[in-house]
Coordinates of C-alpha atoms in Angstrom, one line a residue:
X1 CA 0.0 0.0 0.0
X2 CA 1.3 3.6 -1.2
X3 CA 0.0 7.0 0.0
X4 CA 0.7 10.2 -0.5
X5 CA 1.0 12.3 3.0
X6 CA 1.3 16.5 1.9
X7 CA 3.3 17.5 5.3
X8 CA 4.9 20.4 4.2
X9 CA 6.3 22.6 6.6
X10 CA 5.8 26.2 7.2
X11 CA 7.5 28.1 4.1
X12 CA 10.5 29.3 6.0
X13 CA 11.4 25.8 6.9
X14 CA 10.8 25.2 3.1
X15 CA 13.2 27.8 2.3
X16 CA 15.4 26.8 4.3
X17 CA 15.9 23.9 2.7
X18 CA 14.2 21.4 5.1
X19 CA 12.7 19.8 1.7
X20 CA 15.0 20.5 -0.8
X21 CA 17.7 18.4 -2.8
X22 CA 21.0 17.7 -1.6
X23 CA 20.1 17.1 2.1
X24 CA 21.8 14.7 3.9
X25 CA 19.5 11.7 5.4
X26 CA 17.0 10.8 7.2
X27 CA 16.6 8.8 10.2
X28 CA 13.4 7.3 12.2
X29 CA 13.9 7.6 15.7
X30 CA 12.4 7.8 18.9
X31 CA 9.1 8.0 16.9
X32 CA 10.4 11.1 14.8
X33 CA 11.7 11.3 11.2
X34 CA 14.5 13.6 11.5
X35 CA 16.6 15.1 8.8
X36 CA 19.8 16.7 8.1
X37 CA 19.7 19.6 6.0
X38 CA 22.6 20.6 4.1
X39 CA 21.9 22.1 0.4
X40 CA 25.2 24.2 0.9
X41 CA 24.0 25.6 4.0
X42 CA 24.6 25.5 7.2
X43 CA 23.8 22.1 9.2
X44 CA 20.8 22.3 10.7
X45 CA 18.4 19.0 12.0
X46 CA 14.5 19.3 11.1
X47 CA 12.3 16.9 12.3
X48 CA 8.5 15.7 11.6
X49 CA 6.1 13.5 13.6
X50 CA 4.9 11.2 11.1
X51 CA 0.9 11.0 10.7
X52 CA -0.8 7.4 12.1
X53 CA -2.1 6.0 9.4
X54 CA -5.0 2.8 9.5
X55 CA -5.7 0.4 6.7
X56 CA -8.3 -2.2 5.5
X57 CA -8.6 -4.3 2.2
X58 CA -10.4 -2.9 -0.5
X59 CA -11.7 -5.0 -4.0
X60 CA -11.2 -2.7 -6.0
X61 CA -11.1 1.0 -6.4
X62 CA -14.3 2.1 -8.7
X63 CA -16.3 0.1 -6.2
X64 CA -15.5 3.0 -3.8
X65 CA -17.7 5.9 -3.3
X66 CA -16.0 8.9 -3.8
X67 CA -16.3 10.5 0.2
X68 CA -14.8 7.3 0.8
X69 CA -11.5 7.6 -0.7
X70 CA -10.9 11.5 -0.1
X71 CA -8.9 13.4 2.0
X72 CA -9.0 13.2 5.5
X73 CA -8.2 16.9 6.7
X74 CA -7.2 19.2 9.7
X75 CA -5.4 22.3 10.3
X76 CA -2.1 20.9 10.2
X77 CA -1.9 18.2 7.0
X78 CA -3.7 16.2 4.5
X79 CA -3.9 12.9 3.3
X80 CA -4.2 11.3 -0.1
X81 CA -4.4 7.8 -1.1
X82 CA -2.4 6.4 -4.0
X83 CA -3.5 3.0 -4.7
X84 CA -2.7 0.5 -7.3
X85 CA -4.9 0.4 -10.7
X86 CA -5.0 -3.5 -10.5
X87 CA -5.4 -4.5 -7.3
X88 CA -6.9 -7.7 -8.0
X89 CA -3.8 -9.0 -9.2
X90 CA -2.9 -11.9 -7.1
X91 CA 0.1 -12.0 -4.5
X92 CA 3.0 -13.4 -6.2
X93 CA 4.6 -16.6 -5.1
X94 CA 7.1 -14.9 -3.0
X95 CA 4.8 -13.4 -1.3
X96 CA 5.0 -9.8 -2.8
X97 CA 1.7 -8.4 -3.6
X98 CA -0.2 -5.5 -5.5
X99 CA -3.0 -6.0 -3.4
X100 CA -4.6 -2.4 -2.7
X101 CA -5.3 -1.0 0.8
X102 CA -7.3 2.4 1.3
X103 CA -5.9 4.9 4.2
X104 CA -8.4 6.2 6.6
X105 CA -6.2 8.6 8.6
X106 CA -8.6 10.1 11.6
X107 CA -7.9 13.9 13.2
X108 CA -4.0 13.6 14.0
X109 CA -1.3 15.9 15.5
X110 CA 2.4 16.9 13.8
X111 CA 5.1 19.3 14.2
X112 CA 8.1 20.1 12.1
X113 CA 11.1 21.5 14.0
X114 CA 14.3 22.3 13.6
X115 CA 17.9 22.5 15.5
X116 CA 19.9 26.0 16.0
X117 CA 22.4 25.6 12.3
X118 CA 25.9 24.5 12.7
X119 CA 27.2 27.9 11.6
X120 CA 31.1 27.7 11.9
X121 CA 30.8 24.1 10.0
X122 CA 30.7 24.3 6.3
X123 CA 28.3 24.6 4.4
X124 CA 27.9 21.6 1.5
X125 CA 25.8 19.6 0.0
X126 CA 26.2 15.8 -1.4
X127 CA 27.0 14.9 2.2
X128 CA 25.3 12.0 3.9
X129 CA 23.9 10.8 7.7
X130 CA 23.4 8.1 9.6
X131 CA 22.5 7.1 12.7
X132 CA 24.8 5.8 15.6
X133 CA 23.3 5.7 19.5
X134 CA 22.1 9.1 20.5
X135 CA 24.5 10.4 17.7
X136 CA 23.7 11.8 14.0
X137 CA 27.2 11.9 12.2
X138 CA 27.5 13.9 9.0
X139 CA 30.5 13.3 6.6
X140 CA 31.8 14.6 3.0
X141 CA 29.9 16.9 0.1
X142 CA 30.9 19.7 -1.5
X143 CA 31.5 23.2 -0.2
X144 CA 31.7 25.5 -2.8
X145 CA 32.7 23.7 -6.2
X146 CA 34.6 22.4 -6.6
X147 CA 35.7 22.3 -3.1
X148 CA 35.5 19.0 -1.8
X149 CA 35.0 17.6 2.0
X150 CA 36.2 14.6 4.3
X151 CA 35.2 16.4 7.7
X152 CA 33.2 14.5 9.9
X153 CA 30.3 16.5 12.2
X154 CA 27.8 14.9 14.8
X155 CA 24.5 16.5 16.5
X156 CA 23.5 15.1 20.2
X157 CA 19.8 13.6 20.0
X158 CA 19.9 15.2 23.5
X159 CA 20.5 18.4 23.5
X160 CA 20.9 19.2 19.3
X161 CA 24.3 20.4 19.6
X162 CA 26.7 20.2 16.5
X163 CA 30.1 19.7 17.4
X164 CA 33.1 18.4 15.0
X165 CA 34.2 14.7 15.3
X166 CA 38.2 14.0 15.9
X167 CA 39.4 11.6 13.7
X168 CA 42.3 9.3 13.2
X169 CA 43.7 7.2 10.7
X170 CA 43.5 7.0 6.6
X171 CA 40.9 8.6 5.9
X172 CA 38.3 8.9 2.6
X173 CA 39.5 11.0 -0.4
X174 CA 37.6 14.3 -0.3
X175 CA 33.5 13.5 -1.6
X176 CA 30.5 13.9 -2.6
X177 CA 27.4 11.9 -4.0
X178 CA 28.8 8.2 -2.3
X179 CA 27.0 5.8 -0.2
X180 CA 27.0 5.5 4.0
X181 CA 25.2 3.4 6.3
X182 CA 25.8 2.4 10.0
X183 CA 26.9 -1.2 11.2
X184 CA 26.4 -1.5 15.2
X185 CA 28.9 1.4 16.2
X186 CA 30.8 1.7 13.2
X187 CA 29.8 3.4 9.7
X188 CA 30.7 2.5 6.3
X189 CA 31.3 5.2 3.4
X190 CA 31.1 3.3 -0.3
X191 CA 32.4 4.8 -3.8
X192 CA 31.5 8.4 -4.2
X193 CA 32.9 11.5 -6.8
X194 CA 35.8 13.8 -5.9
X195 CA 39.9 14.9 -6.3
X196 CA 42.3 12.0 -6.0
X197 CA 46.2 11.9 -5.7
X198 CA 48.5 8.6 -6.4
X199 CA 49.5 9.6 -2.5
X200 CA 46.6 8.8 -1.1
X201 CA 45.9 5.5 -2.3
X202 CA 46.8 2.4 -0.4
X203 CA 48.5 -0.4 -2.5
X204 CA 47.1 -3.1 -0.8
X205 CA 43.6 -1.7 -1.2
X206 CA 41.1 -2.9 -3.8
X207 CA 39.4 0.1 -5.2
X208 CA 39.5 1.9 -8.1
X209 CA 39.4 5.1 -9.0
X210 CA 38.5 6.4 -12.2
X211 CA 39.0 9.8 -14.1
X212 CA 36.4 11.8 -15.7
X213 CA 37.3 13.1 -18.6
X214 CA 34.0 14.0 -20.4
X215 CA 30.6 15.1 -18.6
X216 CA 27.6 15.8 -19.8
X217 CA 26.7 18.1 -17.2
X218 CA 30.0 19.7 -17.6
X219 CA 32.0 18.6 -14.4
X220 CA 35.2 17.3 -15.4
X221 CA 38.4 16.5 -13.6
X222 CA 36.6 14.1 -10.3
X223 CA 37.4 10.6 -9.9
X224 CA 34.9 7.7 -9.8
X225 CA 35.7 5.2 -7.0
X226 CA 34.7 2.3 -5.4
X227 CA 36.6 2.1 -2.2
X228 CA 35.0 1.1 1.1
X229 CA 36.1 3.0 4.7
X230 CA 35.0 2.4 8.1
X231 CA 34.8 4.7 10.4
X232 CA 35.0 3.5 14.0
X233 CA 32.8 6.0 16.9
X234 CA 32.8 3.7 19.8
X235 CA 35.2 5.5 21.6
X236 CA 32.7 8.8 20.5
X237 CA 29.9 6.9 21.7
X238 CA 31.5 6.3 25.4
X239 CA 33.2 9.6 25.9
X240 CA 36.0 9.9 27.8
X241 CA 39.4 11.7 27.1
X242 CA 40.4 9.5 24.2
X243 CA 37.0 10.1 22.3
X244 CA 38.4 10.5 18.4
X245 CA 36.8 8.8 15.7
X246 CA 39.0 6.0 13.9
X247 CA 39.4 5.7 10.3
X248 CA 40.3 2.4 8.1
X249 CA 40.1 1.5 4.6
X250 CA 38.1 -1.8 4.0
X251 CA 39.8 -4.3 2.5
X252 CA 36.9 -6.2 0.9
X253 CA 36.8 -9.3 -0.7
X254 CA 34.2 -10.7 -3.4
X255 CA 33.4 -9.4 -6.4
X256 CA 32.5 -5.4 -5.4
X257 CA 30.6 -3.0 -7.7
X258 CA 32.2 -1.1 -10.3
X259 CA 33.3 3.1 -9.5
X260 CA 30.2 5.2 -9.2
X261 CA 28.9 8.0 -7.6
X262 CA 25.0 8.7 -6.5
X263 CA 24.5 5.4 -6.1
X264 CA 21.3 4.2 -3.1
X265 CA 22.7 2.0 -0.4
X266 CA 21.0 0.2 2.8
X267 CA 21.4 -2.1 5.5
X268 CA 19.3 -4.3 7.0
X269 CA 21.7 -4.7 9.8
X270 CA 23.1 -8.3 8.2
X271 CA 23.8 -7.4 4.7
X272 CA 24.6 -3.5 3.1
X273 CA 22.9 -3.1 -0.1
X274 CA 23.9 -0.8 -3.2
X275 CA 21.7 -0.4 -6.3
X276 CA 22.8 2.1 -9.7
X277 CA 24.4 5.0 -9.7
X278 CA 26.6 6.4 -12.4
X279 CA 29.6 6.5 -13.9
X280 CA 30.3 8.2 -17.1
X281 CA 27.4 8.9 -18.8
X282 CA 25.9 5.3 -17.6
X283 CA 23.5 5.1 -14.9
X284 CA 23.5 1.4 -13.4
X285 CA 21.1 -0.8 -13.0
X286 CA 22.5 -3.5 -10.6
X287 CA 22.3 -4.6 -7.1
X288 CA 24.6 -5.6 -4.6
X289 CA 25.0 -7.2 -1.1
X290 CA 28.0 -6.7 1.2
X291 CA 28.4 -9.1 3.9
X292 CA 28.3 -6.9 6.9
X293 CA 30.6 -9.5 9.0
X294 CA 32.8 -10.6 6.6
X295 CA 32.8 -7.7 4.1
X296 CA 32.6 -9.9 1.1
X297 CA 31.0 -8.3 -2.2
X298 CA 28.3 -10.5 -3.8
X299 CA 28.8 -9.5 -6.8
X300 CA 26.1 -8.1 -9.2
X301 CA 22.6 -10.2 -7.9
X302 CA 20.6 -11.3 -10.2
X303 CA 17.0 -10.4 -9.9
X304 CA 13.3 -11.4 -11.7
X305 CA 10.0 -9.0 -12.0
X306 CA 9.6 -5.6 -12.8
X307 CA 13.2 -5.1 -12.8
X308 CA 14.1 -1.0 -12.3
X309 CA 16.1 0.9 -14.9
X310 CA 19.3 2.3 -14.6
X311 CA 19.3 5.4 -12.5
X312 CA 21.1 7.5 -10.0
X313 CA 20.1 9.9 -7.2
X314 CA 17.6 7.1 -5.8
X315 CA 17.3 6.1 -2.3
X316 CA 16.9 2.2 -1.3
X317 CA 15.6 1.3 2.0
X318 CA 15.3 -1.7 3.8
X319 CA 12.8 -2.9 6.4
X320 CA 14.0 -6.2 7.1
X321 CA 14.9 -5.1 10.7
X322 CA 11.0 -4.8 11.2
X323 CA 9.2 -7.0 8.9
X324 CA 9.5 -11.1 8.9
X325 CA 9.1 -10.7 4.8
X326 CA 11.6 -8.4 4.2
X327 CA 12.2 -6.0 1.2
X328 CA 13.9 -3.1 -0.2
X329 CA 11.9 -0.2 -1.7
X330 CA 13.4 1.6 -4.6
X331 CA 12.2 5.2 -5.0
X332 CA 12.9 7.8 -7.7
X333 CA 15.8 9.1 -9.2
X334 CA 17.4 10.4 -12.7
X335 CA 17.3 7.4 -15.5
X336 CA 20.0 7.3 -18.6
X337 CA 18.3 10.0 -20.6
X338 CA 18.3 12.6 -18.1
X339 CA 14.8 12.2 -16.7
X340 CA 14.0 12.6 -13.1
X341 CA 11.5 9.5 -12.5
X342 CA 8.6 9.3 -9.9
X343 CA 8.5 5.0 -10.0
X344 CA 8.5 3.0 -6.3
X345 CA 9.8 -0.7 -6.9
X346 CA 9.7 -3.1 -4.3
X347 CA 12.5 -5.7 -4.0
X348 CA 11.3 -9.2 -1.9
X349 CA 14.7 -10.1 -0.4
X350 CA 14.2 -13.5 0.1
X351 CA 13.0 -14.6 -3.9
X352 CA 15.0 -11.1 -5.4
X353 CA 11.2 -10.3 -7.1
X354 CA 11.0 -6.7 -7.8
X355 CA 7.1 -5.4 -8.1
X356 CA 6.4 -2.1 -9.2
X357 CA 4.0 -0.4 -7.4
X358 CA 1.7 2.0 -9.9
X359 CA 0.3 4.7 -8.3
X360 CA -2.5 7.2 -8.3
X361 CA -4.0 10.6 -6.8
X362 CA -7.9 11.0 -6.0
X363 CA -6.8 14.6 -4.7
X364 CA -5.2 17.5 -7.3
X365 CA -1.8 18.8 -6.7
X366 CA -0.8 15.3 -4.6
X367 CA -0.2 12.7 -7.5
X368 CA 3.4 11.0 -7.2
X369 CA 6.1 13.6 -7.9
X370 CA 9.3 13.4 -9.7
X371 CA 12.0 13.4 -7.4
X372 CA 16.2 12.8 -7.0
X373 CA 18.3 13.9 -4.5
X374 CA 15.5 13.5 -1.7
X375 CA 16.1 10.8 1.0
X376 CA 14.4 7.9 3.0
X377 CA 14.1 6.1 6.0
X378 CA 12.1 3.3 7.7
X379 CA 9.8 3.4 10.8
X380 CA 9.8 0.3 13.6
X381 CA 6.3 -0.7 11.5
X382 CA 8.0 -1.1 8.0
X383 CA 6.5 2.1 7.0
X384 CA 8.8 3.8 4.6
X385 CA 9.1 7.7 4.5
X386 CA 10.4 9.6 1.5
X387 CA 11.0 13.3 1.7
X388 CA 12.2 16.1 -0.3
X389 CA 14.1 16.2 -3.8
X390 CA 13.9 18.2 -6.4
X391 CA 11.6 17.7 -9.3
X392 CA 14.2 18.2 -12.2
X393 CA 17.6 18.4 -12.3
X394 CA 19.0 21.8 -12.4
X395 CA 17.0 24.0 -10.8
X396 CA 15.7 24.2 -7.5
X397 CA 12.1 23.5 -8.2
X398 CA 11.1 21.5 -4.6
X399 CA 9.0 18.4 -3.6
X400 CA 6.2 19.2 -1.3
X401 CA 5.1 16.0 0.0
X402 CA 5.8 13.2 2.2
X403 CA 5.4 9.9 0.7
X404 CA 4.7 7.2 3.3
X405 CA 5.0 3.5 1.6
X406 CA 3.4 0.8 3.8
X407 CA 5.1 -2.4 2.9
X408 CA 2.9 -5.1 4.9
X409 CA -0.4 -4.9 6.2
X410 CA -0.6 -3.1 9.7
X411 CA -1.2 -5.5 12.4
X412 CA -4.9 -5.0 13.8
X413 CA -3.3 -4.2 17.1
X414 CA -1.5 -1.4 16.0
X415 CA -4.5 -0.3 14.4
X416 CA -6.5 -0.1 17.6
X417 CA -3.3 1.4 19.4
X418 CA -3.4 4.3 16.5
X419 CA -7.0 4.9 16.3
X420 CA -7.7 4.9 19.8
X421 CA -4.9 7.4 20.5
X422 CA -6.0 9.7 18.1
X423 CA -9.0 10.1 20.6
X424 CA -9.4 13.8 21.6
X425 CA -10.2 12.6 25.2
X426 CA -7.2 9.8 25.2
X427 CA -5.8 11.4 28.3
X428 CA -9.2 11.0 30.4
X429 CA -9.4 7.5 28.7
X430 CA -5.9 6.3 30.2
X431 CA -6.6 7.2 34.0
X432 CA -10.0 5.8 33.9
X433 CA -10.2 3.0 32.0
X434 CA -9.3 -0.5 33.3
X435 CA -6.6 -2.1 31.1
X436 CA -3.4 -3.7 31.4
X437 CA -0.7 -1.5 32.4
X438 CA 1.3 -2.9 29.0
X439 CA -1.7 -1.6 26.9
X440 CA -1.5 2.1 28.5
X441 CA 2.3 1.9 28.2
X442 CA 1.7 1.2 24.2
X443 CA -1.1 3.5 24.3
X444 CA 0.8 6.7 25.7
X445 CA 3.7 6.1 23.4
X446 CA 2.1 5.5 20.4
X447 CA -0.2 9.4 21.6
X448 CA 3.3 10.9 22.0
X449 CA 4.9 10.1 18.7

């Protein structure tokens, strides 16, 4: 199930970036999306309270009548649904299905904020973020082209303080546009676009970097790469007087992907996961699967289904961690002729079936944009948030909408958890009612995110 959440932010959060291109991730947590916004300005943290959202079957979608499939709305969002055109297409053996299910979002409460900007830090863009404890680390982009980084920042989930990380050891060539993702207490940067020298390179290491000598976008004199780092923060993470950040090259082994930059990479806390990106004027159209213990490439996978095209500036998200059917979801992105793409494929992990979901808009203005250079994340549901990007590629023409994709049906639990703490009175309901004490617990937590 797809739909289409418009949560735009007030319009100086807008222009400040909060849902433009180049930001840096975005991370569910403690019941929050949060997002670091870069687009060569200052740091700065936003963050949204995502919308509960309740589900049931439907047969088909003309069988509706029309109050019931429109917009649910208050004074602070509205809600579309974007359903499939064929939803009695059968589940396929793997379990992946087109089946439709019709939101029916109740009166709900959100709030976007954002964290004082990291003023004294530079200001880039092409940078990336993960999450590590109560930690957001930042690392990489491009200042001011074609000035290129390798600094690493964090921002407490505490207090939303931006301070710079101390680091040791080799680390990444200057970078933009590569993949990261965390792995317990350590994060990995993969491939990426920058300046090289022969200096910097390790013999013993397996990468390769690649010149650019002709772009069509006009950018020449970066390198392609495909080099893997790891950067070590458990001595961040515990503090002390010896807190520095380590830095190592990973010397994989497998077959690994070729150079690229603007490729989409995941985890699902086993396995990292890397799909397209580009490299000359090519933009791929393989997966593959790094061994998160071992750090051994897969080589490319081979896959069935409605296989994507070739594209960069997508994001790939996993919610394996929270689903027993586990998947990647492929949003978006810029295909080999140059055209910014508004497709959502979804990869069942265990079979390697991609199924592209169709989508549609019953409310005008809220039909699936284009977008690249937005990001994603995954909620402790499945739930997978998409948010910002740019509708074209060169100029600054902004997504307004949050795309939540629901990649299993809700659990009928969670559904009574969400709709009965969308209750105006839930507050009254909790101290009088007789429940379990575990039911209030899941009650008051669900109310407060």
């Amino acid at each position: 199930m797809l739909s289409v959440q418009d949560l735009s932010p007030p319009a100086t959060l807008v222009d400040d970036g909060v849902i433009n291109g180049n930001n840096a991730g975005s991370i569910f947590s403690r019941g929050r999306i949060f997002t670091v916004c870069t687009d060569r300005k200052p740091l700065r943290l936003h963050q949204v309270e995502p919308l509960p959202l309740c589900s049931r079957p439907a047969a088909t979608t003309s069988s509706l009548p029309h109050q019931d499939r429109a917009v649910t709305q208050n004074a602070s969002a509205s809600v579309a649904q974007a359903v499939n055109p064929s939803p009695s297409q059968p589940a396929t053996a793997s379990g992946a299905s087109k089946d439709m299910y019709v939101p029916l979002v109740g009166d709900v409460r959100f709030q976007w904020t954002v964290s004082p900007p990291a003023e004294k830090y530079h200001r880039r863009s092409g940078c990336s973020a993960v999450l590590v404890g109560d930690w957001i680390y930042c690392f990489g982009g491009m200042s001011k082209h074609p000035t290129y980084l390798n600094t690493v920042f964090r921002i407490n989930m505490n207090t939303y303080m931006w301070s710079k990380v101390d680091t040791s050891g080799p680390s990444p060539s200057p970078r933009d546009k590569f993949g990261m993702i965390a792995n317990d207490t350590k994060i990995l940067v993969f491939s990426g676009y920058g300046p090289f020298q022969s200096s910097w390179h390790n013999p013993d290491s397996p990468a390769t970097y690649t010149l650019n000598n002709t772009d069509a976008d006009g950018g020449t004199g970066g390198y392609w790469n495909n080099s893997l780092f790891c950067l070590e923060t458990e001595r961040m993470c515990s503090g002390g007087a010896e807190a520095v950040a380590k830095w190592s090259e990973v010397l994989y082994k497998g077959t690994p992907p070729a150079p690229r930059a603007a490729c989409a990479m995941t985890s699902d806390g086993v396995y990292g996961y890397v799909f397209g990106g580009r490299y000359g004027d090519c933009r791929r159209d393989d997966l593959h699967r790094l061994d998160l213990r071992r750090y051994t490439w897969s080589g490319a996978l081979d896959t069935t289904g409605d296989v994507p095209c070739g594209r960069s500036w997508s994001t790939l998200t996993a919610t394996s961690q929270y689903s027993t059917n586990p998947r990647l979801v492929l949003v978006g992105g810029v295909n080999n002729t140059r055209t910014v793409l508004n497709d959502i494929h979804v990869l069942d992990i265990n079979s390697r079936q991609w199924v592209q979901i169709t989508t549609t808009s019953v409310t005008p203005g809220l039909d699936m944009e284009r977008r690249c250079w937005h990001t994603a994340c995954a909620d402790d549901a499945g739930s997978v948030y998409v948010l910002g990007g740019n509708k074209t590629m060169h100029d600054n023409t902004k997504c307004r909408t949050v795309i939540r994709v629901q990649t299993s049906v809700v659990s009928l639990y969670q559904l009574c958890l969400e709709t009965v703490a969308g209750l105006s009175d839930l507050e009254r309901i909790l101290e009088q009612a007789r429940m379990p004490d575990t039911i209030k617990r899941a009650l008051a937590a669900v109310y407060r995110r």
